[in-house]
Structure formats: C-alpha cells, structure tokens
Amino acid sequence: MYSLCLDCGATNVRAMVVDEKGVIVGKASQPNATLPGQENPDFHVWNADRIFNQLSECAVQALQGLPAEQVKAVTITTFGVDGALTDAEGNLLYPVISWKCPRTADVMKHIGKYISQEELNRISGVGAFAFNTIYKLIWIKENRPDLLEKAHAWLFISNILACKLTGIMATDRTMAGTSQLTDMETGDFSTFILDHLGLSRDLFPPIVDAGETIGLITPEAAADMGIPALAGVPVISAGHDTQFAIFGSGADRNQPVLSSGTWEILMVRSTQARLTPEDYADGATVEFDAEPGLLNPGLQWLGSGIIEWVKSTCFRGETYDVMDAEAELIPPGCDGVTMVPDFLASGDSKGSINGLVLGRTRAHIYRAAMEALSWRLKSRLARLESVGGFKSGFLILVGGGARNNIWTQMRADILQIPVKVSEVSESTVLGASMFAFAGAGVYSTPEQARDAFGITYRTFLPGSQKVAYEKLNH
C-alpha cells in the first residue's frame, strides 16, 4: 500500500511514493521558481497551473514500475502563507503572490490603519513577517479591489492543488495558522481581525484538519497522476510543511525540534504559547500543530546561510570535510575570535567578525560562526521553554545542518543536553504520509503510522568540551 505525497517547495516540486512501513519506493522532482509580476519585474508570483502540471509529471515518474492501484491516499505539503483569490470554479483571479515578493513590506509598515500589530500578535500568535497572508490580501484590497468583489474564495497553495485534484475547496488548518488571520484560542479565522480588514469569513472555505479527507481524486486528475481512474483514492489534508517535518521527526509534546537549513527553525508541539512583546521582537511566532488543539510556538534565524557564506568567502573550492578538519583543531572560544550572526539585520544592527589578529585563520572564522549560531540556539531555546512552559530533556535535529557532526557535537556541548539527530532524510514527506495513511484507514492514528515507520536517531551527548563552553558562558 502506498501514499503519494506531493511536495511543493520553493526550489523544487517533488512527488514521493511511500509504503506503509515508511520506505520511499519512488520519487521524482523538477525545479521550481517564481516568475516576475506583470506590474513590476521585482515582484514574485507562482504559476499554480505550471506547478500542478509539474507535480503530475513527477507523480507519473515516481509511480513508474510500481503497482499504482496500491495508492491508497494522496496528500499535499507546501510552504505556508501563499495563496490566491479564485472564482466559484476554482480558477485563479490573480497569480499566487510569493512569500519572496517585496510588495507587502510597506503594507506591514502601515497595518496600524486597520488594526494594531499588537492586537494581531495577541489574537493570532503569528509574528509580524511581511510575507504573511494578511498583507497579501490587504495589498489586493488596496490595489485590486475589483478582484475581491468578484472572488468566491481565498485558497492557500496546498488547497489550490487539492482543488485541482478533487474539485473541492477546503482550507488546511496548518496553512490557515500561518496567515496572521486566525485566533489561536479557537483554531479558526478571527472575525475580529477580518472585520477590521473589511473581509468576510465566507471568503475562506471550511477548515479541515490534517488527516481528514478533502475529497476523492477526479478521474481526470488520476489519469494525469498515473493513478487508475476507478480507484476512488482520497486526497487527505496535510498543509504547511513545517508542521509535518516536526511530526515526522518523531517529536512528541514538549520535545523541541530544530530544523537546520539555510534558515534554522526551532519549534515545539505544546498545549500553550504565552508570548510577550519581547518574544515577538526576538522573532517568535505561533502556528497550529498538525494535531488539533496543539500549538507550535517557535523562532527562526539565519543558520546554514551563514556557514555557506563562510565557505564561499574563506574556503573557495574546498569541501566541508576540509573545513571541519581545520575547525576541529581550533579550541572552544576560537582564541578570541567571535561572530555576530546578524547578516540580514537592518538599521543599526549588523553582523560582524571580531577578535581577528595576526595568526588567526579561516578555521577560526568558521568555528566562530558555528559557535555563534550554537549560542543563539541556546538563548532561543530558553525563550521557547518560557513561551511553551516546558523544560527540554533533549533536542531533536533535522535538516541539512544535521549532517555536520562537528557543529552537532558543539550544540550538545553548549546546550548541555543530548542532541538526537533524526536518521529520517525526508521528515516532511514522511510526516505528511503518516497522516495520509491514517486518513485512508490504513492506520488508526498518525501516531500508529509513525510507530510503524520506526523513527531512529543518532544521539550526541555533551562531551569533553562541555566544561570549556560552560566557562565561556560565564
């Protein structure tokens, strides 16, 4: 039995076939990229029709040589916040505005003419990020009010694709939770926020939880995907990729997960999220967990993007093995070399490398970058524990940054707790598939599916450099 997971990312779209034991038995991918907007070449939009066609082609390739009649569920996971207005047939009235698009930055600056940012934070829990759905809708309201007058619905990108598969409009709850339009207490769209924006709740189709059936795949879409048209395969709700990466990592409640890539995203599955203005100023946010009733408070910051900058600047043409071998010879504290990892900061706050004198090397800079990001993780984890009301026994680590053993050991030494590296290479796809199998009745719950998949870890315990970092912390 198989789950077909359609994974729409910002750089690639993929189709993966997962069996009931969590083994990926087929996969295919194609590159993805935004297009320039018609009004301004600096704008970024997604072509939803092209993405759907690419996913269809990937599905056919991924299922090649497999008994396609064994596909028991289809599910979709994507990046958050992005979507579009549609007519009653699901046709887009305007292209999907990408989270990369700069047009919403000024909208966020002037949100106070509708509702205060403080009220938005308090009600939705979502931090103030210019790419949030709320600012896209206000941009449309202010620049293309005719589209809102004609619109039947707003569909998030995962639901645009689901509508193309089923003909049914729905709203994945985990996608709604990224919009800054919801109420974290009720788990639904906030009428208070919508009223202040002059938007109707009717604009948003009914919310479906992860694991619920949106509808059956149409014969036409099944043929496009290479699935037997008479199979009656359900399309199961998933949604925002972050939530399914967390679940797919094996994390239970109050077990923090760090997804380490170009950006590092630290989140936890929690029953509570008590955020202060200082938390929001530090980049905190709250989203809906894949399990109804739970929240995902979290923080994010630039991570491996800084490591990649060090590589391209100081280690041109060298491999990470060479970088790690050199960094391993440098003691904790990097002989006084430190880094401020604010490479994307604006205003008076800028990144910097400090303590450089003759005799210091590129290895000092590389290790200082890893140390700076590890210290940032420590401070952010303390903030997350305060927000979520828990104490970490260990940290689960997923993503590309988990492959760096030097950095991972450093995290364990600085945090002074074990770091468990998930040996699942596709935690997002597998997490979504766990809900798909549960929704299709193959397993009774997503947790049962996760047990069947058998998540395993490599554990890094605080080691010999723990004491040195403890002294540096004081």
Coordinates of C-alpha atoms in Angstrom, one line a residue:
M1 CA 0.0 0.0 0.0
Y2 CA 1.2 3.4 -0.9
S3 CA 0.8 7.1 -0.1
L4 CA 1.5 9.6 -2.9
C5 CA 2.9 12.8 -1.3
L6 CA 3.1 15.9 -3.5
D7 CA 5.7 18.3 -2.0
C8 CA 5.8 21.8 -3.4
G9 CA 8.9 23.6 -2.3
A10 CA 10.4 27.0 -3.3
T11 CA 13.2 25.4 -5.3
N12 CA 11.8 22.0 -6.2
V13 CA 8.5 20.3 -6.6
R14 CA 8.5 16.6 -5.9
A15 CA 6.3 13.5 -5.8
M16 CA 7.2 10.7 -3.5
V17 CA 5.6 7.3 -3.1
V18 CA 5.8 6.0 0.5
D19 CA 4.9 2.5 1.5
E20 CA 3.1 1.6 4.8
K21 CA 6.4 1.0 6.6
G22 CA 7.7 4.4 5.7
V23 CA 10.0 3.4 2.9
I24 CA 10.2 5.8 0.0
V25 CA 9.9 3.5 -3.0
G26 CA 9.5 6.1 -5.8
K27 CA 10.4 9.7 -6.3
A28 CA 10.8 12.4 -8.9
S29 CA 11.4 16.1 -8.8
Q30 CA 11.5 19.2 -11.1
P31 CA 12.9 22.7 -10.4
N32 CA 10.6 25.4 -9.1
A33 CA 11.0 29.1 -9.4
T34 CA 8.9 32.3 -9.2
L35 CA 8.0 34.5 -12.1
P36 CA 8.2 38.3 -12.3
G37 CA 4.9 40.1 -11.6
Q38 CA 3.2 41.9 -14.5
E39 CA 3.0 45.2 -12.6
N40 CA 6.7 45.2 -11.6
P41 CA 9.5 42.9 -12.6
D42 CA 10.8 42.9 -9.0
F43 CA 7.5 41.3 -7.8
H44 CA 7.5 37.5 -7.4
V45 CA 4.5 35.2 -8.2
W46 CA 4.0 31.5 -8.6
N47 CA 2.3 29.8 -11.6
A48 CA -0.1 27.4 -10.0
D49 CA -1.0 25.7 -13.3
R50 CA 2.6 25.0 -14.1
I51 CA 3.3 23.7 -10.6
F52 CA 0.3 21.3 -10.8
N53 CA 1.5 20.0 -14.2
Q54 CA 5.0 19.5 -12.9
L55 CA 3.7 17.6 -9.9
S56 CA 1.6 15.5 -12.2
E57 CA 4.6 14.6 -14.3
C58 CA 6.6 13.9 -11.2
A59 CA 3.9 11.6 -9.9
V60 CA 3.9 9.6 -13.1
Q61 CA 7.6 9.2 -12.9
A62 CA 7.6 8.3 -9.2
L63 CA 5.0 5.6 -9.8
Q64 CA 6.7 4.1 -12.8
G65 CA 7.2 0.4 -12.3
L66 CA 5.0 0.3 -9.2
P67 CA 1.5 -1.1 -8.9
A68 CA -0.3 2.3 -9.0
E69 CA -3.5 0.6 -7.9
Q70 CA -1.9 0.3 -4.5
V71 CA -2.0 4.1 -3.9
K72 CA -4.4 4.4 -1.0
A73 CA -4.1 8.2 -0.4
V74 CA -2.8 11.4 -2.0
T75 CA -1.6 14.3 0.2
I76 CA 0.0 17.7 -0.4
T77 CA 2.5 19.7 1.6
T78 CA 3.8 23.1 0.7
F79 CA 5.4 26.3 2.1
G80 CA 3.0 28.5 4.1
V81 CA 1.2 31.8 3.7
D82 CA 0.9 31.9 -0.1
G83 CA -2.4 31.6 -1.9
A84 CA -4.8 33.3 -4.3
L85 CA -8.4 34.5 -4.9
T86 CA -10.5 32.2 -7.0
D87 CA -13.9 32.2 -8.7
A88 CA -16.6 29.6 -7.9
E89 CA -14.9 27.0 -10.2
G90 CA -11.5 27.4 -8.6
N91 CA -10.0 29.5 -11.3
L92 CA -7.4 31.9 -10.1
L93 CA -8.3 35.6 -10.4
Y94 CA -4.8 36.7 -9.8
P95 CA -1.4 34.8 -9.6
V96 CA -0.2 33.4 -6.3
I97 CA 1.9 36.2 -4.7
S98 CA 5.1 34.6 -3.4
W99 CA 6.5 34.9 0.1
K100 CA 9.6 36.3 -1.7
C101 CA 7.7 39.3 -3.1
P102 CA 8.7 42.7 -1.7
R103 CA 5.3 44.4 -2.4
T104 CA 3.9 43.6 1.1
A105 CA 6.7 45.2 3.1
D106 CA 5.1 48.7 3.0
V107 CA 1.7 47.1 3.8
M108 CA 3.0 45.7 7.0
K109 CA 4.5 49.0 8.0
H110 CA 1.1 50.6 7.8
I111 CA -1.1 47.8 9.2
G112 CA -2.0 50.1 12.1
K113 CA -4.6 51.9 9.9
Y114 CA -6.6 48.7 10.1
I115 CA -5.6 47.1 13.3
S116 CA -2.6 47.3 15.6
Q117 CA 0.3 44.9 15.3
E118 CA 0.0 44.2 19.0
E119 CA -3.6 43.0 18.6
L120 CA -2.7 40.9 15.6
N121 CA 0.1 39.2 17.7
R122 CA -2.2 38.7 20.7
I123 CA -5.0 37.1 18.7
S124 CA -3.2 35.2 16.0
G125 CA 0.0 34.4 17.8
V126 CA 1.8 34.8 14.5
G127 CA 4.8 37.2 14.4
A128 CA 5.0 40.2 12.1
F129 CA 6.5 38.9 8.9
A130 CA 5.9 40.9 5.7
F131 CA 5.2 37.7 3.7
N132 CA 2.2 36.8 5.9
T133 CA -1.1 36.2 4.1
I134 CA -2.8 39.2 5.8
Y135 CA -0.5 41.6 3.9
K136 CA -1.2 40.0 0.5
L137 CA -4.9 40.3 1.0
I138 CA -4.6 44.0 2.0
W139 CA -2.4 44.7 -1.0
I140 CA -5.1 43.2 -3.2
K141 CA -7.7 45.2 -1.3
E142 CA -5.8 48.4 -1.8
N143 CA -4.6 47.9 -5.3
R144 CA -7.1 45.5 -7.0
P145 CA -10.4 45.9 -5.1
D146 CA -12.2 44.6 -8.2
L147 CA -10.8 41.1 -7.5
L148 CA -12.2 41.0 -4.0
E149 CA -15.6 41.9 -5.3
K150 CA -15.5 39.1 -7.8
A151 CA -13.8 36.5 -5.6
H152 CA -15.6 33.4 -4.4
A153 CA -12.8 32.2 -2.1
W154 CA -9.2 32.5 -1.0
L155 CA -7.3 29.2 -1.3
F156 CA -3.9 28.6 0.1
I157 CA -1.5 27.0 -2.4
S158 CA -1.9 23.5 -0.9
N159 CA -5.7 23.9 -1.3
I160 CA -5.4 25.2 -4.9
L161 CA -3.6 22.0 -5.7
A162 CA -6.1 19.9 -3.8
C163 CA -9.0 21.7 -5.6
K164 CA -7.3 20.7 -8.9
L165 CA -7.3 17.1 -7.7
T166 CA -10.8 16.9 -6.3
G167 CA -12.8 19.9 -7.5
I168 CA -13.5 20.7 -3.8
M169 CA -12.5 23.8 -1.9
A170 CA -11.1 23.5 1.6
T171 CA -8.7 25.2 4.0
D172 CA -5.9 23.1 5.6
R173 CA -5.8 24.2 9.2
T174 CA -2.0 24.2 9.3
M175 CA -1.9 26.6 6.4
A176 CA -4.5 28.9 8.0
G177 CA -2.3 29.1 11.0
T178 CA 0.5 30.8 9.1
S179 CA -1.8 33.6 7.8
Q180 CA -1.9 36.0 10.8
L181 CA -5.7 35.9 10.3
T182 CA -6.6 33.2 12.8
D183 CA -7.4 33.1 16.5
M184 CA -5.0 30.7 18.3
E185 CA -7.6 30.2 21.0
T186 CA -10.4 29.0 18.7
G187 CA -8.3 27.4 15.9
D188 CA -10.4 29.3 13.3
F189 CA -10.3 32.5 11.4
S190 CA -10.7 35.5 13.7
T191 CA -13.9 37.5 12.9
F192 CA -12.4 40.4 15.0
I193 CA -9.4 40.6 12.6
L194 CA -11.4 40.1 9.5
D195 CA -13.9 42.7 10.5
H196 CA -11.1 45.3 10.9
L197 CA -9.8 44.4 7.5
G198 CA -13.2 44.5 5.9
L199 CA -13.0 40.9 4.9
S200 CA -15.7 38.2 5.2
R201 CA -15.3 34.8 6.9
D202 CA -17.1 33.4 3.9
L203 CA -14.1 34.1 1.8
F204 CA -12.3 31.1 3.4
P205 CA -13.6 27.6 2.7
P206 CA -14.3 25.2 5.6
I207 CA -11.2 24.2 7.6
V208 CA -10.1 20.6 7.5
D209 CA -7.7 19.1 10.0
A210 CA -4.6 17.1 9.0
G211 CA -5.7 13.5 8.2
E212 CA -9.2 14.5 7.1
T213 CA -10.4 13.7 3.6
I214 CA -10.9 16.7 1.4
G215 CA -12.4 14.7 -1.4
L216 CA -11.8 11.9 -3.9
I217 CA -9.4 12.4 -6.8
T218 CA -11.2 13.0 -10.0
P219 CA -10.8 10.6 -13.0
E220 CA -9.1 13.4 -15.0
A221 CA -6.6 14.2 -12.2
A222 CA -6.0 10.5 -11.5
A223 CA -5.1 10.0 -15.2
D224 CA -2.7 12.9 -15.0
M225 CA -1.0 11.4 -11.9
G226 CA -0.8 7.9 -13.3
I227 CA -3.3 6.5 -10.8
P228 CA -6.1 4.1 -12.0
A229 CA -9.1 6.4 -12.5
L230 CA -11.6 4.0 -10.8
A231 CA -9.5 3.7 -7.6
G232 CA -11.5 6.3 -5.7
V233 CA -8.4 7.5 -4.0
P234 CA -9.0 10.1 -1.2
V235 CA -7.0 13.3 -1.1
I236 CA -6.0 13.7 2.6
S237 CA -5.4 17.1 4.2
A238 CA -1.9 18.0 5.2
G239 CA -0.7 21.6 4.6
H240 CA 2.2 23.6 5.9
D241 CA 5.5 21.6 5.5
T242 CA 7.0 22.7 8.9
Q243 CA 4.3 21.0 11.0
F244 CA 4.8 17.7 9.2
A245 CA 8.5 17.9 9.5
I246 CA 8.1 18.3 13.2
F247 CA 5.7 15.3 13.4
G248 CA 7.8 13.2 11.0
S249 CA 10.9 13.8 13.2
G250 CA 9.2 11.7 15.9
A251 CA 8.7 14.7 18.3
D252 CA 6.0 14.3 21.0
R253 CA 4.7 17.1 23.1
N254 CA 7.3 19.4 24.7
Q255 CA 10.1 17.9 22.7
P256 CA 11.8 20.8 20.8
V257 CA 12.8 20.3 17.2
L258 CA 15.4 22.3 15.3
S259 CA 15.1 22.2 11.5
S260 CA 18.6 23.3 10.4
G261 CA 18.9 24.6 6.9
T262 CA 19.7 27.9 5.3
W263 CA 17.3 29.1 8.0
E264 CA 17.1 27.5 11.4
I265 CA 13.5 27.0 12.7
L266 CA 13.1 26.0 16.3
M267 CA 9.6 24.8 17.3
V268 CA 7.8 22.6 19.8
R269 CA 4.5 20.9 20.0
S270 CA 2.8 22.4 23.0
T271 CA -0.5 23.0 24.7
Q272 CA 0.3 26.6 25.4
A273 CA 2.0 29.6 23.9
R274 CA 2.4 32.7 26.1
L275 CA 4.3 35.3 24.2
T276 CA 5.4 38.7 25.4
P277 CA 6.3 41.7 23.2
E278 CA 9.9 40.9 23.8
D279 CA 9.3 37.4 22.4
Y280 CA 7.8 38.8 19.2
A281 CA 10.7 41.3 18.9
D282 CA 13.0 38.3 19.1
G283 CA 11.3 36.7 16.1
A284 CA 8.9 34.4 17.9
T285 CA 5.7 33.1 16.3
V286 CA 2.9 30.5 16.9
E287 CA 1.4 28.2 14.4
F288 CA -1.2 25.5 14.6
D289 CA 0.2 22.0 15.1
A290 CA -0.9 19.1 12.8
E291 CA -2.8 17.7 15.8
P292 CA -5.9 19.8 16.6
G293 CA -5.7 21.6 19.9
L294 CA -1.9 21.9 20.0
L295 CA 0.2 24.9 19.1
N296 CA 3.7 25.2 17.6
P297 CA 5.5 28.2 19.2
G298 CA 8.8 28.8 17.5
L299 CA 11.6 31.1 16.5
Q300 CA 13.7 31.3 13.4
W301 CA 17.0 32.9 12.3
L302 CA 19.5 32.7 9.5
G303 CA 21.5 29.4 10.0
S304 CA 23.4 27.5 7.4
G305 CA 23.2 30.5 5.1
I306 CA 26.0 32.0 7.3
I307 CA 28.0 28.8 7.1
E308 CA 27.6 28.8 3.3
W309 CA 28.8 32.4 3.2
V310 CA 32.0 31.4 5.2
K311 CA 32.5 28.5 2.7
S312 CA 32.2 30.7 -0.4
T313 CA 34.3 33.5 1.1
C314 CA 37.1 31.7 3.0
F315 CA 37.2 28.2 1.6
R316 CA 36.7 28.6 -2.1
G317 CA 36.7 25.3 -3.8
E318 CA 37.2 23.3 -0.6
T319 CA 34.9 20.7 0.8
Y320 CA 33.1 20.7 4.1
D321 CA 35.4 17.8 5.2
V322 CA 38.4 20.1 4.8
M323 CA 36.6 22.8 6.7
D324 CA 35.6 20.5 9.5
A325 CA 39.1 19.1 9.9
E326 CA 40.5 22.5 10.2
A327 CA 37.8 23.7 12.7
E328 CA 38.3 20.7 14.9
L329 CA 41.9 21.9 15.6
I330 CA 40.6 25.2 17.0
P331 CA 39.8 25.3 20.7
P332 CA 36.4 26.4 22.2
G333 CA 36.3 30.2 22.1
C334 CA 38.3 30.3 18.9
D335 CA 41.2 32.0 20.5
G336 CA 39.1 35.1 21.0
V337 CA 37.5 35.2 17.5
T338 CA 33.8 35.8 17.7
M339 CA 30.9 36.4 15.3
V340 CA 27.7 38.4 15.5
P341 CA 25.5 36.4 13.1
D342 CA 23.1 39.2 12.1
F343 CA 23.9 39.1 8.4
L344 CA 20.3 40.0 7.4
A345 CA 19.8 42.7 10.1
S346 CA 18.7 46.2 9.2
G347 CA 19.2 49.5 10.9
D348 CA 22.0 49.8 13.4
S349 CA 22.3 46.1 14.0
K350 CA 24.8 44.4 11.6
G351 CA 26.8 41.2 11.5
S352 CA 30.4 41.2 12.4
I353 CA 33.6 39.2 12.9
N354 CA 35.6 40.3 16.0
G355 CA 38.9 39.4 17.5
L356 CA 40.9 38.9 14.3
V357 CA 44.6 39.4 14.8
L358 CA 47.7 38.0 13.0
G359 CA 47.8 34.3 13.5
R360 CA 44.1 33.7 13.3
T361 CA 42.9 31.7 10.3
R362 CA 39.9 30.9 8.2
A363 CA 39.3 27.9 10.5
H364 CA 38.9 30.4 13.4
I365 CA 36.2 32.2 11.4
Y366 CA 34.4 29.0 10.5
R367 CA 34.4 27.7 14.1
A368 CA 33.3 31.1 15.4
A369 CA 30.3 31.0 13.0
M370 CA 29.3 27.6 14.3
E371 CA 29.7 28.7 17.9
A372 CA 27.7 31.9 17.4
L373 CA 24.8 30.0 15.9
S374 CA 25.0 27.5 18.7
W375 CA 24.9 30.2 21.4
R376 CA 22.0 31.8 19.5
L377 CA 20.2 28.4 19.6
K378 CA 20.8 28.2 23.4
S379 CA 19.2 31.6 24.0
R380 CA 16.3 30.9 21.7
L381 CA 15.7 27.5 23.3
A382 CA 15.5 29.2 26.7
R383 CA 12.9 31.6 25.3
L384 CA 11.0 28.8 23.7
E385 CA 10.9 26.9 27.0
S386 CA 9.5 30.1 28.7
V387 CA 6.8 30.5 26.0
G388 CA 5.8 26.9 25.9
G389 CA 6.1 26.2 29.6
F390 CA 8.4 23.2 29.4
K391 CA 12.0 22.1 30.1
S392 CA 14.0 20.4 27.4
G393 CA 15.3 16.9 28.1
F394 CA 16.9 16.8 24.6
L395 CA 16.8 18.5 21.2
I396 CA 15.7 16.7 18.0
L397 CA 17.7 17.9 15.0
V398 CA 16.6 17.5 11.4
G399 CA 17.7 19.1 8.1
G400 CA 20.9 19.6 6.2
G401 CA 22.7 21.2 9.1
A402 CA 22.3 17.9 11.0
R403 CA 24.9 16.3 8.7
N404 CA 27.7 18.4 10.3
N405 CA 29.0 16.3 13.2
I406 CA 31.4 19.0 14.5
W407 CA 28.5 21.5 14.7
T408 CA 26.1 19.0 16.2
Q409 CA 28.5 18.0 18.9
M410 CA 29.1 21.7 19.6
R411 CA 25.4 22.2 20.0
A412 CA 25.2 19.3 22.6
D413 CA 28.2 20.8 24.5
I414 CA 26.8 24.3 24.6
L415 CA 23.2 23.3 25.3
Q416 CA 24.4 20.7 27.8
I417 CA 21.6 18.3 26.8
P418 CA 21.7 15.4 24.3
V419 CA 21.0 16.2 20.6
K420 CA 19.2 13.5 18.8
V421 CA 19.7 13.6 15.0
S422 CA 16.8 12.0 13.1
E423 CA 18.0 9.4 10.6
V424 CA 14.9 10.2 8.5
S425 CA 16.1 12.2 5.5
E426 CA 12.6 13.2 4.4
S427 CA 10.8 14.1 7.7
T428 CA 8.3 16.4 6.0
V429 CA 7.1 13.9 3.3
L430 CA 7.0 11.0 5.9
G431 CA 5.1 13.1 8.4
A432 CA 2.5 14.0 5.8
S433 CA 2.3 10.4 4.7
M434 CA 1.7 9.3 8.3
F435 CA -1.5 11.5 8.3
A436 CA -2.4 10.3 4.8
F437 CA -2.3 6.6 5.9
A438 CA -4.3 7.4 9.0
G439 CA -6.9 9.3 7.0
A440 CA -7.2 6.5 4.5
G441 CA -7.8 3.9 7.3
V442 CA -4.5 2.0 6.8
Y443 CA -3.6 3.0 10.4
S444 CA -6.0 4.1 13.1
T445 CA -4.0 7.2 14.0
P446 CA -1.0 9.2 12.7
E447 CA 0.9 8.1 15.8
Q448 CA 0.3 4.4 14.9
A449 CA 1.7 5.1 11.5
R450 CA 4.7 6.8 13.0
D451 CA 5.4 3.8 15.2
A452 CA 5.2 1.5 12.1
F453 CA 7.6 3.8 10.2
G454 CA 10.2 3.3 13.0
I455 CA 11.9 6.7 13.5
T456 CA 15.5 6.2 14.6
Y457 CA 18.2 8.7 15.8
R458 CA 21.9 9.2 16.3
T459 CA 22.5 10.7 19.7
F460 CA 25.2 13.3 20.5
L461 CA 25.8 13.6 24.3
P462 CA 27.5 16.6 25.9
G463 CA 31.2 15.7 25.6
S464 CA 34.7 16.7 26.6
Q465 CA 34.3 20.4 25.6
K466 CA 31.2 20.9 27.7
V467 CA 33.2 22.3 30.6
A468 CA 35.1 24.7 28.4
Y469 CA 31.8 26.1 26.9
E470 CA 30.3 26.2 30.4
K471 CA 33.2 28.5 31.5
L472 CA 32.8 30.6 28.4
N473 CA 29.1 31.1 29.1
H474 CA 30.0 32.6 32.5

